PDB file of C-alpha atoms in Angstrom:
ATOM      1  CA  MET A   1     -39.537-104.622  -4.790  1.00  0.00           C
ATOM      2  CA  GLN A   2     -42.882-104.090  -3.311  1.00  0.00           C
ATOM      3  CA  GLU A   3     -41.938-100.112  -3.132  1.00  0.00           C
ATOM      4  CA  GLU A   4     -41.196-100.362  -6.953  1.00  0.00           C
ATOM      5  CA  GLU A   5     -44.615-102.034  -7.694  1.00  0.00           C
ATOM      6  CA  MET A   6     -46.267 -99.114  -5.434  1.00  0.00           C
ATOM      7  CA  LYS A   7     -44.222 -96.681  -7.213  1.00  0.00           C
ATOM      8  CA  GLU A   8     -45.469 -98.056 -10.518  1.00  0.00           C
ATOM      9  CA  GLY A   9     -48.952 -98.210  -9.456  1.00  0.00           C
ATOM     10  CA  ASN A  10     -48.753 -94.788  -8.307  1.00  0.00           C
ATOM     11  CA  GLU A  11     -47.350 -93.345 -11.716  1.00  0.00           C
ATOM     12  CA  ALA A  12     -50.110 -95.355 -13.803  1.00  0.00           C
ATOM     13  CA  ALA A  13     -52.786 -93.741 -11.474  1.00  0.00           C
ATOM     14  CA  SER A  14     -51.592 -90.281 -12.049  1.00  0.00           C
ATOM     15  CA  ASN A  15     -51.199 -90.947 -15.764  1.00  0.00           C
ATOM     16  CA  GLY A  16     -54.753 -92.197 -15.756  1.00  0.00           C
ATOM     17  CA  SER A  17     -56.006 -89.097 -14.029  1.00  0.00           C
ATOM     18  CA  GLU A  18     -54.089 -86.938 -16.441  1.00  0.00           C
ATOM     19  CA  ASP A  19     -55.743 -88.946 -19.457  1.00  0.00           C
ATOM     20  CA  ILE A  20     -58.864 -88.208 -17.779  1.00  0.00           C
ATOM     21  CA  ALA A  21     -58.365 -84.755 -17.222  1.00  0.00           C
ATOM     22  CA  GLU A  22     -57.316 -84.202 -20.677  1.00  0.00           C
ATOM     23  CA  ASN A  23     -60.310 -86.303 -22.111  1.00  0.00           C
ATOM     24  CA  ASN A  24     -62.585 -83.963 -20.250  1.00  0.00           C
ATOM     25  CA  SER A  25     -60.846 -80.933 -21.328  1.00  0.00           C
ATOM     26  CA  ASN A  26     -61.200 -82.097 -25.022  1.00  0.00           C
ATOM     27  CA  ALA A  27     -64.651 -83.015 -24.654  1.00  0.00           C
ATOM     28  CA  GLU A  28     -65.269 -79.510 -23.076  1.00  0.00           C
ATOM     29  CA  ALA A  29     -63.482 -77.806 -25.789  1.00  0.00           C
ATOM     30  CA  ASN A  30     -65.522 -79.960 -28.413  1.00  0.00           C
ATOM     31  CA  GLU A  31     -68.951 -79.291 -26.564  1.00  0.00           C
ATOM     32  CA  ILE A  32     -67.888 -75.175 -26.749  1.00  0.00           C
ATOM     33  CA  ASN A  33     -67.003 -75.696 -30.374  1.00  0.00           C
ATOM     34  CA  GLU A  34     -70.076 -77.356 -31.040  1.00  0.00           C
ATOM     35  CA  THR A  35     -72.052 -74.725 -29.256  1.00  0.00           C
ATOM     36  CA  ASN A  36     -70.313 -71.947 -31.103  1.00  0.00           C
ATOM     37  CA  GLU A  37     -70.872 -73.609 -34.480  1.00  0.00           C
ATOM     38  CA  VAL A  38     -74.887 -73.924 -33.222  1.00  0.00           C
ATOM     39  CA  ASN A  39     -74.867 -70.354 -32.443  1.00  0.00           C
ATOM     40  CA  GLU A  40     -73.208 -69.262 -35.693  1.00  0.00           C
ATOM     41  CA  GLU A  41     -75.753 -71.573 -37.665  1.00  0.00           C
ATOM     42  CA  GLU A  42     -78.582 -69.871 -35.709  1.00  0.00           C
ATOM     43  CA  LYS A  43     -77.140 -66.644 -36.319  1.00  0.00           C
ATOM     44  CA  GLU A  44     -77.071 -67.023 -40.019  1.00  0.00           C
ATOM     45  CA  ASN A  45     -80.673 -68.608 -39.939  1.00  0.00           C
ATOM     46  CA  LEU A  46     -81.736 -65.563 -38.167  1.00  0.00           C
ATOM     47  CA  GLU A  47     -79.976 -62.982 -40.510  1.00  0.00           C
ATOM     48  CA  ASN A  48     -81.438 -65.195 -43.478  1.00  0.00           C
ATOM     49  CA  ASN A  49     -84.929 -65.106 -41.967  1.00  0.00           C
ATOM     50  CA  GLU A  50     -84.656 -61.151 -41.693  1.00  0.00           C
ATOM     51  CA  ASP A  51     -83.704 -60.767 -45.130  1.00  0.00           C
ATOM     52  CA  GLU A  52     -86.854 -63.003 -45.995  1.00  0.00           C
ATOM     53  CA  ILE A  53     -89.196 -60.697 -43.756  1.00  0.00           C
ATOM     54  CA  SER A  54     -87.458 -57.811 -45.490  1.00  0.00           C
ATOM     55  CA  ILE A  55     -88.394 -59.291 -48.673  1.00  0.00           C
ATOM     56  CA  LEU A  56     -91.852 -60.292 -47.846  1.00  0.00           C
ATOM     57  CA  LYS A  57     -92.567 -56.796 -46.320  1.00  0.00           C
ATOM     58  CA  LYS A  58     -91.568 -55.042 -49.335  1.00  0.00           C
ATOM     59  CA  ARG A  59     -93.506 -57.348 -51.452  1.00  0.00           C
ATOM     60  CA  VAL A  60     -96.536 -56.678 -49.279  1.00  0.00           C
ATOM     61  CA  GLU A  61     -95.972 -53.026 -49.686  1.00  0.00           C
ATOM     62  CA  GLU A  62     -95.758 -53.305 -53.278  1.00  0.00           C
ATOM     63  CA  LEU A  63     -99.149 -55.473 -53.469  1.00  0.00           C
ATOM     64  CA  GLU A  64    -100.861 -52.788 -51.439  1.00  0.00           C
ATOM     65  CA  ASN A  65     -99.961 -50.072 -53.704  1.00  0.00           C
ATOM     66  CA  GLU A  66    -101.052 -52.191 -56.738  1.00  0.00           C
ATOM     67  CA  VAL A  67    -104.383 -52.697 -54.635  1.00  0.00           C
ATOM     68  CA  SER A  68    -104.881 -49.133 -54.098  1.00  0.00           C
ATOM     69  CA  ASP A  69    -103.940 -48.286 -57.697  1.00  0.00           C
ATOM     70  CA  MET A  70    -106.461 -50.714 -58.988  1.00  0.00           C
ATOM     71  CA  LYS A  71    -109.142 -49.384 -56.589  1.00  0.00           C
ATOM     72  CA  ASP A  72    -108.332 -45.881 -57.529  1.00  0.00           C
ATOM     73  CA  LYS A  73    -108.701 -47.057 -61.339  1.00  0.00           C
ATOM     74  CA  TYR A  74    -111.990 -48.769 -60.500  1.00  0.00           C
ATOM     75  CA  MET A  75    -113.423 -45.699 -58.924  1.00  0.00           C
ATOM     76  CA  ARG A  76    -112.518 -43.402 -61.785  1.00  0.00           C
ATOM     77  CA  ALA A  77    -114.000 -46.216 -64.226  1.00  0.00           C
ATOM     78  CA  MET A  78    -117.263 -46.081 -62.263  1.00  0.00           C
ATOM     79  CA  ALA A  79    -117.332 -42.502 -62.031  1.00  0.00           C
ATOM     80  CA  GLU A  80    -116.992 -42.116 -65.768  1.00  0.00           C
ATOM     81  CA  ALA A  81    -119.516 -44.554 -66.543  1.00  0.00           C
ATOM     82  CA  GLU A  82    -122.068 -42.909 -64.326  1.00  0.00           C
ATOM     83  CA  ASN A  83    -120.879 -39.727 -66.007  1.00  0.00           C
ATOM     84  CA  ILE A  84    -121.677 -41.269 -69.479  1.00  0.00           C
ATOM     85  CA  ARG A  85    -124.997 -42.531 -68.093  1.00  0.00           C
ATOM     86  CA  LYS A  86    -126.080 -39.116 -67.059  1.00  0.00           C
ATOM     87  CA  ARG A  87    -124.832 -37.336 -70.074  1.00  0.00           C
ATOM     88  CA  THR A  88    -126.273 -40.140 -72.273  1.00  0.00           C
ATOM     89  CA  ALA A  89    -129.750 -39.586 -70.441  1.00  0.00           C
ATOM     90  CA  LYS A  90    -129.404 -35.977 -70.511  1.00  0.00           C
ATOM     91  CA  GLU A  91    -128.876 -35.990 -74.394  1.00  0.00           C
ATOM     92  CA  LYS A  92    -131.684 -38.299 -74.774  1.00  0.00           C
ATOM     93  CA  ALA A  93    -133.961 -36.181 -72.650  1.00  0.00           C
ATOM     94  CA  ASP A  94    -132.865 -32.937 -74.746  1.00  0.00           C
ATOM     95  CA  GLY A  95    -133.360 -34.948 -77.870  1.00  0.00           C
ATOM     96  CA  ILE A  96    -136.919 -35.829 -76.712  1.00  0.00           C
ATOM     97  CA  LYS A  97    -137.561 -32.382 -75.725  1.00  0.00           C
ATOM     98  CA  ARG A  98    -136.330 -30.688 -79.089  1.00  0.00           C
ATOM     99  CA  ALA A  99    -138.423 -33.362 -80.913  1.00  0.00           C
ATOM    100  CA  ASN A 100    -141.329 -32.320 -78.749  1.00  0.00           C
ATOM    101  CA  LYS A 101    -141.019 -28.547 -79.336  1.00  0.00           C
ATOM    102  CA  GLY A 102    -140.646 -28.983 -83.177  1.00  0.00           C
ATOM    103  CA  LEU A 103    -143.735 -31.104 -82.999  1.00  0.00           C
ATOM    104  CA  LEU A 104    -145.677 -28.334 -81.157  1.00  0.00           C
ATOM    105  CA  LEU A 105    -144.146 -25.724 -83.343  1.00  0.00           C
ATOM    106  CA  SER A 106    -145.589 -27.298 -86.500  1.00  0.00           C
ATOM    107  CA  LEU A 107    -148.771 -27.662 -84.753  1.00  0.00           C
ATOM    108  CA  ILE A 108    -148.708 -23.992 -83.974  1.00  0.00           C
ATOM    109  CA  ASN A 109    -147.948 -22.935 -87.299  1.00  0.00           C
ATOM    110  CA  PHE A 110    -151.094 -24.909 -88.566  1.00  0.00           C
ATOM    111  CA  MET A 111    -153.377 -23.497 -86.084  1.00  0.00           C
ATOM    112  CA  ASP A 112    -152.277 -19.994 -87.418  1.00  0.00           C
ATOM    113  CA  ASN A 113    -153.531 -20.798 -90.584  1.00  0.00           C
ATOM    114  CA  PHE A 114    -156.800 -22.641 -88.915  1.00  0.00           C
ATOM    115  CA  GLU A 115    -157.154 -19.138 -87.315  1.00  0.00           C
ATOM    116  CA  ARG A 116    -156.820 -17.073 -90.186  1.00  0.00           C
ATOM    117  CA  ALA A 117    -159.271 -19.023 -92.172  1.00  0.00           C
ATOM    118  CA  LEU A 118    -161.559 -18.736 -89.390  1.00  0.00           C
ATOM    119  CA  LYS A 119    -161.125 -14.996 -89.038  1.00  0.00           C
ATOM    120  CA  SER A 120    -161.938 -14.600 -93.008  1.00  0.00           C
ATOM    121  CA  PHE A 121    -165.762 -15.435 -91.969  1.00  0.00           C
ATOM    122  CA  ASP A 122    -166.005 -13.115 -89.353  1.00  0.00           C
ATOM    123  CA  ASN A 123    -168.489 -10.912 -91.505  1.00  0.00           C
ATOM    124  CA  ASP A 124    -170.143 -13.798 -93.010  1.00  0.00           C
ATOM    125  CA  GLU A 125    -173.276 -14.557 -90.617  1.00  0.00           C
ATOM    126  CA  THR A 126    -174.324 -17.337 -92.961  1.00  0.00           C
ATOM    127  CA  ILE A 127    -171.327 -19.349 -92.732  1.00  0.00           C
ATOM    128  CA  LYS A 128    -170.748 -18.566 -89.155  1.00  0.00           C
ATOM    129  CA  GLY A 129    -174.217 -20.209 -88.292  1.00  0.00           C
ATOM    130  CA  SER A 130    -173.724 -23.315 -90.277  1.00  0.00           C
ATOM    131  CA  GLU A 131    -172.959 -26.691 -88.824  1.00  0.00           C
ATOM    132  CA  TYR A 132    -169.968 -26.564 -91.262  1.00  0.00           C
ATOM    133  CA  TYR A 133    -168.276 -23.616 -89.435  1.00  0.00           C
ATOM    134  CA  LYS A 134    -169.333 -25.065 -85.698  1.00  0.00           C
ATOM    135  CA  GLY A 135    -167.452 -28.232 -86.778  1.00  0.00           C
ATOM    136  CA  ILE A 136    -164.455 -26.230 -87.662  1.00  0.00           C
ATOM    137  CA  GLU A 137    -164.728 -24.288 -84.488  1.00  0.00           C
ATOM    138  CA  LEU A 138    -164.745 -27.519 -82.529  1.00  0.00           C
ATOM    139  CA  ILE A 139    -161.285 -28.769 -84.370  1.00  0.00           C
ATOM    140  CA  HIS A 140    -159.948 -25.429 -83.175  1.00  0.00           C
ATOM    141  CA  LYS A 141    -161.058 -25.921 -79.665  1.00  0.00           C
ATOM    142  CA  GLN A 142    -159.437 -29.497 -79.788  1.00  0.00           C
ATOM    143  CA  PHE A 143    -156.173 -28.220 -80.984  1.00  0.00           C
ATOM    144  CA  ILE A 144    -155.977 -25.246 -78.093  1.00  0.00           C
ATOM    145  CA  ASP A 145    -156.595 -28.001 -75.413  1.00  0.00           C
ATOM    146  CA  PHE A 146    -154.056 -30.441 -76.774  1.00  0.00           C
ATOM    147  CA  LEU A 147    -151.493 -27.394 -76.481  1.00  0.00           C
ATOM    148  CA  THR A 148    -152.545 -26.719 -73.022  1.00  0.00           C
ATOM    149  CA  ASP A 149    -152.485 -30.345 -71.961  1.00  0.00           C
ATOM    150  CA  ASN A 150    -148.848 -30.311 -73.077  1.00  0.00           C
ATOM    151  CA  GLY A 151    -147.516 -27.134 -71.172  1.00  0.00           C
ATOM    152  CA  VAL A 152    -148.238 -24.732 -74.220  1.00  0.00           C
ATOM    153  CA  SER A 153    -149.528 -21.212 -73.166  1.00  0.00           C
ATOM    154  CA  GLU A 154    -150.233 -18.165 -75.059  1.00  0.00           C
ATOM    155  CA  ILE A 155    -148.118 -15.035 -74.430  1.00  0.00           C
ATOM    156  CA  GLU A 156    -150.307 -12.037 -73.654  1.00  0.00           C
ATOM    157  CA  ALA A 157    -149.441  -9.366 -76.216  1.00  0.00           C
ATOM    158  CA  LEU A 158    -152.452  -6.925 -77.166  1.00  0.00           C
ATOM    159  CA  GLY A 159    -152.440  -3.819 -75.070  1.00  0.00           C
ATOM    160  CA  GLU A 160    -149.088  -4.924 -73.314  1.00  0.00           C
ATOM    161  CA  GLU A 161    -145.867  -2.842 -72.723  1.00  0.00           C
ATOM    162  CA  PHE A 162    -143.508  -3.857 -75.820  1.00  0.00           C
ATOM    163  CA  ASP A 163    -140.849  -6.650 -74.432  1.00  0.00           C
ATOM    164  CA  PRO A 164    -138.617  -7.545 -77.092  1.00  0.00           C
ATOM    165  CA  ASN A 165    -137.887 -10.675 -75.459  1.00  0.00           C
ATOM    166  CA  LEU A 166    -141.408 -11.810 -75.887  1.00  0.00           C
ATOM    167  CA  HIS A 167    -142.578  -9.619 -78.903  1.00  0.00           C
ATOM    168  CA  GLU A 168    -141.265  -9.246 -82.521  1.00  0.00           C
ATOM    169  CA  ALA A 169    -141.932  -5.951 -83.726  1.00  0.00           C
ATOM    170  CA  LEU A 170    -143.089  -6.281 -87.426  1.00  0.00           C
ATOM    171  CA  THR A 171    -143.462  -2.458 -87.399  1.00  0.00           C
ATOM    172  CA  MET A 172    -143.727   0.533 -85.536  1.00  0.00           C
ATOM    173  CA  LEU A 173    -146.695   3.366 -85.552  1.00  0.00           C
ATOM    174  CA  GLU A 174    -146.741   6.516 -83.541  1.00  0.00           C
ATOM    175  CA  VAL A 175    -150.090   6.283 -81.481  1.00  0.00           C
ATOM    176  CA  PRO A 176    -151.764   9.130 -79.559  1.00  0.00           C
ATOM    177  CA  ASP A 177    -152.553   9.119 -75.949  1.00  0.00           C
ATOM    178  CA  ILE A 178    -149.918   6.392 -74.849  1.00  0.00           C
ATOM    179  CA  ASP A 179    -146.804   7.387 -72.870  1.00  0.00           C
ATOM    180  CA  LYS A 180    -144.751   4.084 -73.663  1.00  0.00           C
ATOM    181  CA  GLU A 181    -144.414   1.669 -76.625  1.00  0.00           C
ATOM    182  CA  GLN A 182    -146.936  -0.871 -76.408  1.00  0.00           C
ATOM    183  CA  VAL A 183    -148.591  -3.838 -78.726  1.00  0.00           C
ATOM    184  CA  VAL A 184    -151.329  -2.403 -80.560  1.00  0.00           C
ATOM    185  CA  GLU A 185    -151.910  -5.209 -83.002  1.00  0.00           C
ATOM    186  CA  VAL A 186    -151.191  -9.066 -83.038  1.00  0.00           C
ATOM    187  CA  TYR A 187    -150.073 -10.731 -86.437  1.00  0.00           C
ATOM    188  CA  ALA A 188    -149.276 -13.981 -84.893  1.00  0.00           C
ATOM    189  CA  LYS A 189    -149.807 -15.200 -81.477  1.00  0.00           C
ATOM    190  CA  GLY A 190    -146.723 -16.129 -79.190  1.00  0.00           C
ATOM    191  CA  TYR A 191    -146.533 -19.249 -76.984  1.00  0.00           C
ATOM    192  CA  LYS A 192    -144.366 -20.576 -74.000  1.00  0.00           C
ATOM    193  CA  LEU A 193    -143.597 -24.066 -73.295  1.00  0.00           C
ATOM    194  CA  ASN A 194    -143.972 -24.309 -69.501  1.00  0.00           C
ATOM    195  CA  ASP A 195    -141.634 -21.669 -68.564  1.00  0.00           C
ATOM    196  CA  GLU A 196    -139.649 -21.529 -71.715  1.00  0.00           C
ATOM    197  CA  LEU A 197    -140.399 -19.216 -74.742  1.00  0.00           C
ATOM    198  CA  LEU A 198    -141.542 -21.373 -77.756  1.00  0.00           C
ATOM    199  CA  ARG A 199    -142.105 -18.680 -80.253  1.00  0.00           C
ATOM    200  CA  THR A 200    -142.423 -14.849 -79.902  1.00  0.00           C
ATOM    201  CA  ALA A 201    -145.562 -13.046 -80.830  1.00  0.00           C
ATOM    202  CA  LYS A 202    -145.314 -11.051 -83.997  1.00  0.00           C
ATOM    203  CA  VAL A 203    -146.706  -7.640 -83.314  1.00  0.00           C
ATOM    204  CA  VAL A 204    -147.283  -4.189 -84.432  1.00  0.00           C
ATOM    205  CA  VAL A 205    -145.944  -1.737 -81.921  1.00  0.00           C
ATOM    206  CA  GLY A 206    -147.323   1.751 -81.081  1.00  0.00           C
ATOM    207  CA  LYS A 207    -144.962   4.238 -79.637  1.00  0.00           C
ATOM    208  CA  PRO A 208    -145.870   7.746 -78.373  1.00  0.00           C
ATOM    209  CA  LYS A 209    -146.828  10.205 -80.808  1.00  0.00           C
ATOM    210  CA  LYS A 210    -144.153  13.181 -80.736  1.00  0.00           C
ATOM    211  CA  ALA A 211    -145.901  16.689 -79.532  1.00  0.00           C
ATOM    212  CA  GLU A 212    -146.344  19.132 -82.535  1.00  0.00           C
ATOM    213  CA  GLN A 213    -144.071  21.976 -82.296  1.00  0.00           C
TER     214      GLN A 213
END
């Protein structure tokens, strides 16, 4: 009887050990499964993160390209604005210059008539000695001073070699004792505005006289 009880006890202990072993095995299997599931989840999360990072990188590149394009457009717009400013300033300066030239030419044309009027009294000593004539001479001098102060200078012509860039030949005459074409009479003076031609001198040109055969 006692032996049977001991046998039953041993069997129970053996069964208990097997149950414990089986439980431990099941626990380990469950732990491994859970670990695998965690690893799979982490792997999936990592892949998702990599996809998001790739999308973000692409968006950053797109934004950088947009910024670069905007900078380029801005620089072109600034350059165009500067060109417009310079062009406008130049057009304004050219307009003022043309207006000044027009005014100066009008004054020169008026002074031509003024000088012709003075010249008409060359042989009248009575008028030339009068206060009236002296007043006219003073006005003439003021005209010349005004033109000089504004950069206008007379072109040398009488006795100079004929230069078609500076002189306008009204007629040509054969003149003895000269070996080249030169100005022998000035009908209307020529003028420069600083270094720029304002008006050519209207002249009579003498040319060398042909040798008699």
